[in-house]
Coordinates of C-alpha atoms and ligand atoms in Angstrom, one line a residue:
M22 CA -10.2 -8.8 25.9
R23 CA -8.9 -11.0 23.0
V24 CA -9.6 -9.5 19.6
Y25 CA -8.8 -10.2 16.0
V26 CA -8.6 -7.4 13.4
S27 CA -7.9 -7.4 9.7
A28 CA -7.0 -4.7 7.2
P29 CA -6.6 -4.9 3.4
G30 CA -3.6 -4.2 1.2
K31 CA -3.9 -1.5 -1.5
V32 CA -2.9 -0.5 -5.0
T33 CA -2.3 3.0 -6.3
L34 CA -4.4 3.2 -9.5
F35 CA -3.3 6.7 -10.5
G36 CA -1.2 9.6 -9.2
E37 CA 1.8 8.2 -7.3
H38 CA 4.7 10.6 -6.9
A39 CA 2.6 13.5 -8.0
V40 CA 0.6 13.1 -4.8
V41 CA 3.7 14.2 -2.9
Y42 CA 3.4 17.6 -4.7
G43 CA -0.2 18.2 -3.8
Q44 CA -1.8 16.5 -6.8
P45 CA -4.7 14.1 -6.2
A46 CA -4.2 10.3 -6.4
I47 CA -6.7 7.4 -6.8
V48 CA -6.1 4.3 -4.6
A49 CA -8.1 1.2 -4.0
S50 CA -8.1 -1.6 -1.4
I51 CA -7.4 -5.2 -2.6
D52 CA -8.9 -8.5 -1.5
K53 CA -5.7 -9.7 0.3
R54 CA -5.5 -8.8 4.0
V55 CA -3.2 -8.6 7.0
H56 CA -4.5 -10.2 10.2
V57 CA -3.6 -9.1 13.7
Y58 CA -4.7 -11.0 16.8
A59 CA -4.2 -9.3 20.2
E60 CA -4.5 -10.9 23.6
P61 CA -3.8 -8.9 26.8
R62 CA -1.0 -10.2 29.0
S63 CA -0.9 -9.9 32.8
D64 CA 2.5 -8.3 32.8
N65 CA 3.5 -5.2 30.8
A66 CA 5.4 -7.0 28.0
V67 CA 4.7 -6.9 24.3
T68 CA 5.4 -10.1 22.4
I69 CA 5.1 -10.4 18.6
E70 CA 4.6 -13.6 16.7
A71 CA 4.8 -13.4 12.9
R72 CA 2.9 -16.5 11.7
D73 CA 3.2 -16.0 7.9
L74 CA 4.4 -12.9 6.3
R75 CA 4.8 -14.4 2.8
V76 CA 8.6 -13.8 2.8
P77 CA 10.3 -16.2 0.4
G78 CA 14.0 -16.0 -0.4
V79 CA 15.4 -15.0 3.0
R80 CA 19.0 -13.4 3.2
V81 CA 20.6 -12.6 6.5
T82 CA 23.5 -10.1 6.7
Y83 CA 25.6 -9.7 9.9
R84 CA 27.5 -6.4 9.8
E85 CA 29.2 -4.7 12.8
G86 CA 26.8 -6.2 15.3
E87 CA 23.8 -5.3 13.1
V88 CA 21.7 -8.1 11.6
T89 CA 19.6 -7.4 8.5
V90 CA 17.1 -9.9 7.3
E91 CA 16.1 -9.3 3.7
T92 CA 13.8 -11.3 1.5
D93 CA 12.8 -11.3 -2.2
Y94 CA 10.1 -8.8 -1.2
G95 CA 11.9 -6.4 1.1
L96 CA 12.9 -6.2 4.7
V97 CA 11.3 -8.4 7.4
L98 CA 12.4 -6.7 10.6
P99 CA 10.9 -3.3 9.7
A100 CA 7.6 -5.1 9.1
I101 CA 7.7 -6.4 12.6
S102 CA 8.8 -3.1 14.1
Y103 CA 5.5 -1.5 12.9
L104 CA 3.7 -3.6 15.5
N105 CA 5.9 -2.5 18.4
K106 CA 5.6 1.2 17.2
A107 CA 1.9 0.9 16.9
V108 CA 1.6 -0.3 20.5
E109 CA 3.9 2.6 21.7
I110 CA 2.0 5.3 19.8
T111 CA -1.5 3.9 20.6
S112 CA -0.8 3.5 24.3
K113 CA 0.5 7.1 24.4
Y114 CA -2.6 8.3 22.7
L115 CA -4.9 6.4 25.0
G116 CA -2.9 7.4 28.1
S117 CA -2.8 3.8 29.3
R118 CA -0.5 0.9 28.5
H119 CA -1.2 -2.8 28.9
G120 CA 1.0 -5.9 28.0
V121 CA -0.1 -7.7 24.9
R122 CA 0.6 -10.8 22.8
L123 CA 0.3 -9.9 19.1
V124 CA 0.2 -12.5 16.3
V125 CA 0.4 -11.2 12.7
Q126 CA -0.2 -13.0 9.4
S127 CA -0.3 -11.7 5.9
E128 CA -2.1 -13.0 2.8
M129 CA 0.3 -11.0 0.5
P130 CA 4.1 -10.4 0.4
V131 CA 5.4 -7.7 2.7
G132 CA 7.5 -4.8 1.2
A133 CA 6.1 -5.3 -2.4
G134 CA 4.3 -1.9 -2.5
L135 CA 0.9 -3.4 -1.6
G136 CA 0.5 -1.3 1.5
T137 CA 1.3 -4.2 3.9
S138 CA 3.1 -1.8 6.3
A139 CA 0.1 0.5 6.5
A140 CA -2.2 -2.6 7.0
V141 CA 0.0 -3.9 9.8
A142 CA 0.1 -0.4 11.4
V143 CA -3.6 0.2 11.2
A144 CA -4.7 -3.3 12.2
T145 CA -2.3 -3.3 15.2
V146 CA -3.5 0.2 16.4
A147 CA -7.2 -1.1 16.3
A148 CA -6.4 -4.5 17.8
Y149 CA -4.3 -3.0 20.6
A150 CA -6.9 -0.4 21.5
Y151 CA -9.8 -3.0 21.5
S152 CA -7.8 -5.5 23.5
G153 CA -7.5 -2.9 26.3
G154 CA -11.2 -2.2 26.1
Y155 CA -10.9 1.1 24.1
E156 CA -12.8 1.9 20.9
L157 CA -11.3 4.2 18.3
S158 CA -13.0 5.8 15.3
K159 CA -11.7 5.2 11.8
D160 CA -10.4 8.8 11.7
E161 CA -8.4 8.1 14.9
I162 CA -7.1 4.7 13.5
A163 CA -6.0 6.3 10.2
G164 CA -4.3 9.2 12.0
L165 CA -2.4 6.9 14.5
G166 CA -1.5 4.5 11.7
W167 CA 0.0 7.3 9.7
E168 CA 2.0 8.4 12.8
V169 CA 3.3 4.8 13.0
E170 CA 4.4 4.7 9.4
R171 CA 6.1 8.1 9.7
A172 CA 7.9 7.0 12.9
V173 CA 9.2 3.8 11.3
Q174 CA 9.9 5.0 7.8
G175 CA 10.8 8.7 8.5
I176 CA 8.7 9.8 5.5
A177 CA 5.2 8.6 4.4
S178 CA 2.1 10.1 2.9
P179 CA -1.3 9.4 4.5
M180 CA -2.4 7.6 1.3
D181 CA -1.8 4.0 2.3
T182 CA -3.0 4.3 5.9
S183 CA -6.2 6.1 4.7
I184 CA -7.2 3.5 2.1
V185 CA -6.5 0.5 4.3
T186 CA -8.6 2.1 7.0
Y187 CA -11.6 3.1 4.9
G188 CA -11.3 0.6 2.1
G189 CA -13.1 1.0 -1.3
F190 CA -11.9 3.4 -3.9
M191 CA -10.6 6.7 -2.8
K192 CA -9.3 10.0 -4.2
I193 CA -6.8 11.5 -1.9
R194 CA -5.0 14.8 -1.8
Y195 CA -2.8 16.2 0.9
S196 CA -0.5 19.1 1.6
G197 CA 1.3 19.2 4.9
E198 CA -1.0 18.0 7.6
R199 CA -4.2 18.7 5.6
I200 CA -5.7 15.6 4.1
E201 CA -8.7 15.5 1.7
R202 CA -10.2 12.1 1.3
E203 CA -13.1 11.4 -1.1
S204 CA -14.7 8.0 -1.4
L205 CA -15.5 7.1 -5.0
G206 CA -18.6 5.1 -5.8
V207 CA -17.4 2.6 -8.3
S208 CA -20.3 0.4 -9.6
A209 CA -18.5 -2.9 -10.4
S210 CA -15.2 -4.6 -9.7
L211 CA -12.2 -4.0 -12.0
P212 CA -10.5 -7.1 -13.4
I213 CA -6.9 -6.5 -12.3
V214 CA -3.7 -8.6 -12.4
L215 CA -0.7 -7.7 -10.2
A216 CA 2.8 -8.8 -10.9
Y217 CA 5.8 -8.3 -8.7
V218 CA 9.3 -7.3 -10.1
E219 CA 12.2 -7.5 -7.7
R220 CA 12.8 -4.1 -6.1
E221 CA 16.1 -2.3 -6.8
F222 CA 15.3 0.9 -4.8
R223 CA 13.4 1.8 -1.7
T224 CA 10.4 4.2 -1.8
K225 CA 12.4 6.8 0.1
D226 CA 15.1 6.8 -2.6
M227 CA 12.7 7.1 -5.4
V228 CA 10.8 10.0 -3.8
Q229 CA 14.2 11.7 -3.1
M230 CA 15.3 11.2 -6.7
V231 CA 12.1 12.8 -8.1
R232 CA 12.5 15.6 -5.6
E233 CA 16.0 16.4 -6.9
R234 CA 14.8 16.4 -10.5
V235 CA 11.8 18.6 -9.8
S236 CA 13.9 21.2 -8.0
K237 CA 16.6 21.1 -10.7
Y238 CA 14.2 21.5 -13.6
P239 CA 10.9 22.7 -12.2
Q240 CA 9.6 23.9 -15.6
L241 CA 10.0 20.4 -17.0
Y242 CA 9.4 17.9 -14.2
G243 CA 6.9 20.2 -12.5
R244 CA 4.9 20.0 -15.7
I245 CA 5.0 16.2 -15.7
I246 CA 3.7 16.3 -12.1
E247 CA 0.8 18.6 -13.2
M248 CA 0.0 16.4 -16.1
I249 CA -0.2 13.4 -13.8
G250 CA -2.7 15.4 -11.8
E251 CA -4.8 15.9 -15.0
V252 CA -4.6 12.2 -15.7
V253 CA -6.0 11.5 -12.2
R254 CA -8.9 13.9 -12.8
A255 CA -9.8 12.2 -16.1
A256 CA -9.4 8.8 -14.5
E257 CA -11.9 9.8 -11.8
R258 CA -14.5 10.5 -14.5
A259 CA -13.7 7.2 -16.3
L260 CA -13.9 5.2 -13.1
L261 CA -17.2 6.7 -12.1
S262 CA -18.7 5.9 -15.5
Y263 CA -17.0 2.5 -15.5
D264 CA -15.4 3.1 -18.8
L265 CA -12.7 0.3 -18.9
G266 CA -11.3 1.3 -22.3
E267 CA -10.7 4.9 -21.1
L268 CA -9.2 3.7 -17.8
G269 CA -6.8 1.5 -19.7
L270 CA -5.7 4.4 -21.9
L271 CA -5.2 6.6 -18.9
M272 CA -3.2 3.9 -17.1
N273 CA -0.8 3.8 -20.1
L274 CA -0.6 7.6 -20.1
N275 CA 0.2 7.6 -16.4
H276 CA 2.9 4.9 -16.9
G277 CA 4.5 7.0 -19.6
L278 CA 4.6 10.0 -17.4
L279 CA 6.1 8.0 -14.5
D280 CA 8.7 6.6 -16.9
A281 CA 9.5 10.2 -17.9
L282 CA 10.0 11.1 -14.2
G283 CA 12.6 8.3 -14.2
V284 CA 10.9 5.9 -11.7
S285 CA 10.3 3.0 -14.1
T286 CA 12.9 0.3 -14.9
R287 CA 13.6 -1.8 -17.9
K288 CA 12.0 -4.8 -16.3
L289 CA 8.9 -2.9 -15.2
N290 CA 8.6 -1.6 -18.8
E291 CA 9.0 -5.1 -20.2
V292 CA 6.2 -6.4 -18.0
V293 CA 4.0 -3.4 -18.8
Y294 CA 4.5 -3.8 -22.6
A295 CA 4.0 -7.6 -22.4
A296 CA 0.7 -7.2 -20.6
R297 CA -0.5 -4.7 -23.2
S298 CA 0.5 -6.9 -26.1
S299 CA -1.2 -9.9 -24.6
G300 CA -4.5 -8.1 -24.5
A301 CA -4.6 -5.8 -21.4
L302 CA -6.6 -2.6 -21.8
G303 CA -3.9 -0.8 -19.9
A304 CA -0.9 -1.4 -17.6
K305 CA 1.3 0.7 -15.4
L306 CA 3.7 0.4 -12.5
T307 CA 2.1 1.0 -9.2
G308 CA 3.7 2.6 -6.2
A309 CA 7.1 4.1 -6.0
G310 CA 8.8 2.2 -8.9
G311 CA 12.4 1.1 -9.1
G312 CA 10.9 -2.4 -9.2
G313 CA 7.8 -3.4 -7.2
C314 CA 4.4 -4.1 -8.7
V315 CA 2.8 -3.6 -12.1
I316 CA -1.0 -3.6 -12.5
A317 CA -2.8 -4.5 -15.6
L318 CA -6.5 -4.0 -16.4
S319 CA -8.1 -6.5 -18.7
L320 CA -11.4 -7.7 -19.9
L321 CA -12.4 -10.8 -17.9
E322 CA -12.3 -13.1 -21.0
K323 CA -8.6 -12.2 -21.7
I324 CA -7.3 -11.9 -18.1
H325 CA -5.9 -15.5 -17.9
V326 CA -3.7 -14.8 -21.0
V327 CA -2.5 -11.5 -19.5
E328 CA -1.7 -13.2 -16.2
E329 CA 0.1 -16.1 -17.9
V330 CA 2.4 -13.7 -19.8
M331 CA 3.1 -11.6 -16.8
R332 CA 3.8 -14.7 -14.7
F333 CA 6.2 -16.0 -17.3
L334 CA 8.2 -12.7 -17.0
C335 CA 8.0 -12.2 -13.2
G336 CA 7.3 -15.5 -11.5
F337 CA 4.8 -13.9 -9.1
T338 CA 1.4 -12.6 -10.1
M339 CA -1.9 -12.2 -8.2
R340 CA -5.4 -11.6 -9.4
T341 CA -7.4 -9.3 -7.1
S342 CA -10.6 -7.5 -6.9
L343 CA -10.6 -3.9 -5.8
G344 CA -12.6 -1.8 -3.4
T345 CA -12.9 -4.3 -0.5
E346 CA -13.8 -3.3 3.1
G347 CA -11.3 -1.4 5.2
V348 CA -10.1 -2.3 8.7
R349 CA -12.5 -4.4 10.6
V350 CA -12.8 -6.3 13.8
E351 CA -13.3 -9.9 12.7
A352 CA -14.0 -11.4 16.2
G353 CA -13.4 -10.7 19.8
K354 CA -14.8 -11.7 23.1
N355 CA -18.1 -9.9 23.5
L356 CA -17.7 -8.6 19.9
G357 CA -19.2 -9.9 16.8
R358 CA -17.8 -8.9 13.4
T359 CA -17.8 -5.2 13.8
A360 CA -17.7 -2.5 11.1
L361 CA -15.7 0.3 12.7
T362 CA -17.2 3.7 12.5
Ligands
LIG428 O1 5.6 1.9 -3.2 P1 4.7 2.5 -2.2 O2 3.4 1.8 -2.1 O3 5.4 2.8 -0.9 O4 4.1 3.9 -2.8 C1 4.8 5.2 -2.7 C2 3.9 6.2 -3.3 C3 4.6 7.6 -3.5 O5 3.6 8.4 -4.0 C4 5.7 7.4 -4.4 C5 5.1 8.1 -2.2 C6 4.1 8.6 -1.2 O6 4.4 8.7 0.0 O7 2.9 8.9 -1.6

């Protein structure tokens, strides 16, 4: 059957990098989504149409028979390869393969650290299964989505695929294959602005750099990792009591610790400081660092000033509400809008 599925992007509010070392992290879904439409084909082929992936500034490099398409926000071809991998992994899991036409569209830039690859992976897993007449639980979708991310990227935590599947606010912790996910009941939405700074390094490089530092000076960098874990625990309490002032303070503290780990850049720091001086309660880099996104928390009455200042420095900003619904079937033949279980 024909089916249309969407999944949200995400931001890491607290705990990136430390999560790789078994500390908890807090993530939230955002109100920008990736949409995947799937229509079975009578043959066994898989066709992929990318309608709009928000990819301004395209650069194409031809090198020794290899073509790389880069954009201001990251690589395009990898974003598309998540769809093909999702079909491969899902059909293997279901033990049945059918041809499919997939159409993908994104409301946010790909490769900017907003979880678009996880959203594409998760939405495609669900859309492909439904288009073949199969139903998957959210646990299955999150698990298969994580497998897709690992197959394409080589290394990935289950953080992104978990939050885009379940949505909301989530505390997550994992070591090896063991994942603990805890949904956090946050009473109201957080006024957040996101700004994008051109990326100088990939997630993989940043994770590797931190790993080298931690193994060289475990007594120093290991302590920073533990402190980030403490910040996350305090942030959970602040989030549950909706204490925005405290959350801002803890965001600033988390940013300082990420800077000490070496994952911030001069430009990220400039944007963080500019957001704070224009009235934000707190600001930090979000995601792997080395460029990418900054999030700023602000009172609603000041948010337009904070956004203006961030946009002046970066060119690209986005206001978003957090804690939106996770992956869902928007429409399908014989299917209404369906909340997946
Ligand atoms: O920039 P992103 O969204 O890929 O975030 C990476 C988060 C890290 O904690 C640095 C790595 C991970 O796999 O959790």
